């Protein structure tokens, strides 16, 4: 019983670390739509995509791989149980705050690198079909 609560508490604390610390300077990842502040992306990288995008410690990559222009937000705590996370194609991602639509595209060089690693890039911009 205690182990369950400890694990639950740890996962809640980890999810809270992802929540934007400030309502200014928020950006959304162009690959997964996770929303954080620019400083959080630079300090921690993207919780879902950093093994591919390597934003941690690289502000230039943060600017290339995120957008300050996004619409709507979803607070997702249980991705595997949420119909909204399935609808948004984020059910395999970490708990956090996600944009409904993200304006912009990853640079072509990054898209090529993703493709070479077997990652299919689909734009998170719902205004355009990709």
CSV table of C-alpha atoms in Angstrom, one decimal:
chain,number,residue,atom,x,y,z
A,1,UNK,CA,0.0,0.0,0.0
A,2,UNK,CA,2.8,2.4,0.9
A,3,UNK,CA,4.7,1.6,-2.2
A,4,UNK,CA,1.7,2.4,-4.4
A,5,UNK,CA,1.3,5.9,-2.8
A,6,UNK,CA,5.0,6.5,-3.0
A,7,UNK,CA,5.0,5.7,-6.7
A,8,UNK,CA,1.9,7.8,-7.3
A,9,UNK,CA,3.4,10.7,-5.4
A,10,UNK,CA,6.7,10.4,-7.4
A,11,UNK,CA,4.8,10.4,-10.8
A,12,UNK,CA,2.7,13.4,-9.7
A,13,UNK,CA,5.8,15.3,-8.7
A,14,UNK,CA,7.5,14.4,-12.0
A,15,UNK,CA,4.5,15.6,-13.9
A,16,UNK,CA,4.4,18.9,-12.0
A,17,UNK,CA,8.0,19.6,-13.0
A,18,UNK,CA,6.8,19.6,-16.6
A,19,UNK,CA,4.1,22.2,-16.1
A,20,UNK,CA,5.1,25.7,-17.3
A,21,UNK,CA,6.4,27.8,-14.4
A,22,UNK,CA,5.3,31.0,-16.0
A,23,UNK,CA,2.5,32.1,-18.3
A,24,UNK,CA,4.9,34.3,-20.3
A,25,UNK,CA,7.5,32.9,-22.8
A,26,UNK,CA,5.6,29.6,-23.3
A,27,UNK,CA,6.5,27.5,-26.3
A,28,UNK,CA,5.2,24.2,-27.7
A,29,UNK,CA,7.4,21.4,-29.1
A,30,UNK,CA,6.9,21.1,-32.8
A,31,UNK,CA,7.2,17.3,-32.6
A,32,UNK,CA,5.0,16.3,-29.7
A,33,UNK,CA,3.2,19.7,-28.7
A,34,UNK,CA,4.4,19.7,-25.1
A,35,UNK,CA,4.1,23.2,-23.7
A,36,UNK,CA,6.8,24.6,-21.4
A,37,UNK,CA,8.6,27.9,-20.9
A,38,UNK,CA,11.6,28.6,-23.1
A,39,UNK,CA,13.9,28.3,-20.1
A,40,UNK,CA,12.4,24.9,-19.1
A,41,UNK,CA,13.0,23.6,-22.6
A,42,UNK,CA,16.6,24.8,-22.5
A,43,UNK,CA,17.2,23.5,-19.0
A,44,UNK,CA,15.4,20.1,-19.2
A,45,UNK,CA,14.8,19.6,-22.9
A,46,UNK,CA,11.6,18.0,-24.1
A,47,UNK,CA,10.3,15.3,-21.9
A,48,UNK,CA,9.2,13.2,-24.9
A,49,UNK,CA,11.6,14.2,-27.7
A,50,UNK,CA,15.0,15.1,-26.3
A,51,UNK,CA,16.6,11.9,-27.4
A,52,UNK,CA,15.8,13.1,-31.0
A,53,UNK,CA,15.8,16.9,-30.8
A,54,UNK,CA,18.5,17.5,-28.1
A,55,UNK,CA,17.2,20.9,-26.9
A,56,UNK,CA,18.7,20.5,-23.5
A,57,UNK,CA,21.3,23.2,-23.0
A,58,UNK,CA,20.9,24.4,-26.6
A,59,UNK,CA,18.8,27.6,-26.9
A,60,UNK,CA,19.2,27.6,-30.7
A,61,UNK,CA,17.6,24.1,-31.0
A,62,UNK,CA,14.9,25.3,-28.6
A,63,UNK,CA,14.0,28.1,-31.1
A,64,UNK,CA,14.2,25.7,-34.1
A,65,UNK,CA,12.1,22.9,-32.5
A,66,UNK,CA,9.5,24.9,-30.6
A,67,UNK,CA,6.9,27.5,-31.5
A,68,UNK,CA,5.5,30.4,-29.5
A,69,UNK,CA,2.4,30.2,-31.7
A,70,UNK,CA,-0.1,27.6,-30.6
A,71,UNK,CA,-3.8,27.2,-29.9
A,72,UNK,CA,-5.5,25.6,-26.9
A,73,UNK,CA,-4.0,23.6,-24.1
A,74,UNK,CA,-4.7,20.2,-22.6
A,75,UNK,CA,-3.6,19.2,-19.2
A,76,UNK,CA,-2.9,15.5,-19.4
A,77,UNK,CA,-2.1,13.4,-16.3
A,78,UNK,CA,-3.1,9.9,-17.4
A,79,UNK,CA,-2.2,9.6,-21.1
A,80,UNK,CA,-3.0,5.9,-21.3
A,81,UNK,CA,-6.6,6.4,-19.9
A,82,UNK,CA,-7.5,9.6,-21.8
A,83,UNK,CA,-9.7,9.6,-24.9
A,84,UNK,CA,-8.4,13.2,-25.5
A,85,UNK,CA,-4.8,12.0,-25.5
A,86,UNK,CA,-5.7,9.4,-28.2
A,87,UNK,CA,-7.6,12.0,-30.3
A,88,UNK,CA,-4.5,14.3,-30.1
A,89,UNK,CA,-2.0,11.5,-30.8
A,90,UNK,CA,-0.3,12.1,-27.4
A,91,UNK,CA,-1.3,8.9,-25.6
A,92,UNK,CA,2.3,7.6,-25.5
A,93,UNK,CA,3.7,10.8,-24.2
A,94,UNK,CA,4.6,11.9,-20.6
A,95,UNK,CA,2.0,13.7,-18.5
A,96,UNK,CA,2.1,17.4,-18.9
A,97,UNK,CA,0.5,20.4,-20.7
A,98,UNK,CA,0.0,20.0,-24.4
A,99,UNK,CA,-1.1,22.4,-27.2
A,100,UNK,CA,-4.1,21.4,-29.3
A,101,UNK,CA,-2.4,22.9,-32.4
A,102,UNK,CA,1.1,24.2,-32.9
A,103,UNK,CA,1.9,26.7,-35.7
A,104,UNK,CA,5.1,26.0,-37.6
A,105,UNK,CA,7.3,23.2,-38.9
A,106,UNK,CA,10.5,21.6,-37.9
A,107,UNK,CA,13.5,22.6,-40.1
A,108,UNK,CA,14.0,20.3,-43.1
A,109,UNK,CA,17.4,19.1,-41.8
A,110,UNK,CA,15.8,18.0,-38.5
A,111,UNK,CA,13.0,16.2,-40.4
A,112,UNK,CA,15.6,14.3,-42.5
A,113,UNK,CA,17.5,13.3,-39.3
A,114,UNK,CA,14.2,12.1,-37.7
A,115,UNK,CA,13.4,10.1,-40.8
A,116,UNK,CA,16.8,8.5,-40.8
A,117,UNK,CA,16.2,7.4,-37.2
A,118,UNK,CA,12.8,5.9,-38.1
A,119,UNK,CA,10.7,8.8,-36.6
A,120,UNK,CA,7.8,10.0,-38.8
A,121,UNK,CA,7.2,13.7,-38.4
A,122,UNK,CA,3.6,14.9,-38.6
A,123,UNK,CA,2.9,18.6,-38.3
A,124,UNK,CA,1.0,19.5,-35.1
A,125,UNK,CA,-0.6,22.4,-36.9
A,126,UNK,CA,-4.3,21.5,-37.3
A,127,UNK,CA,-4.8,24.3,-39.8
A,128,UNK,CA,-2.8,22.4,-42.4
A,129,UNK,CA,-3.0,18.8,-43.4
A,130,UNK,CA,0.3,16.9,-43.6
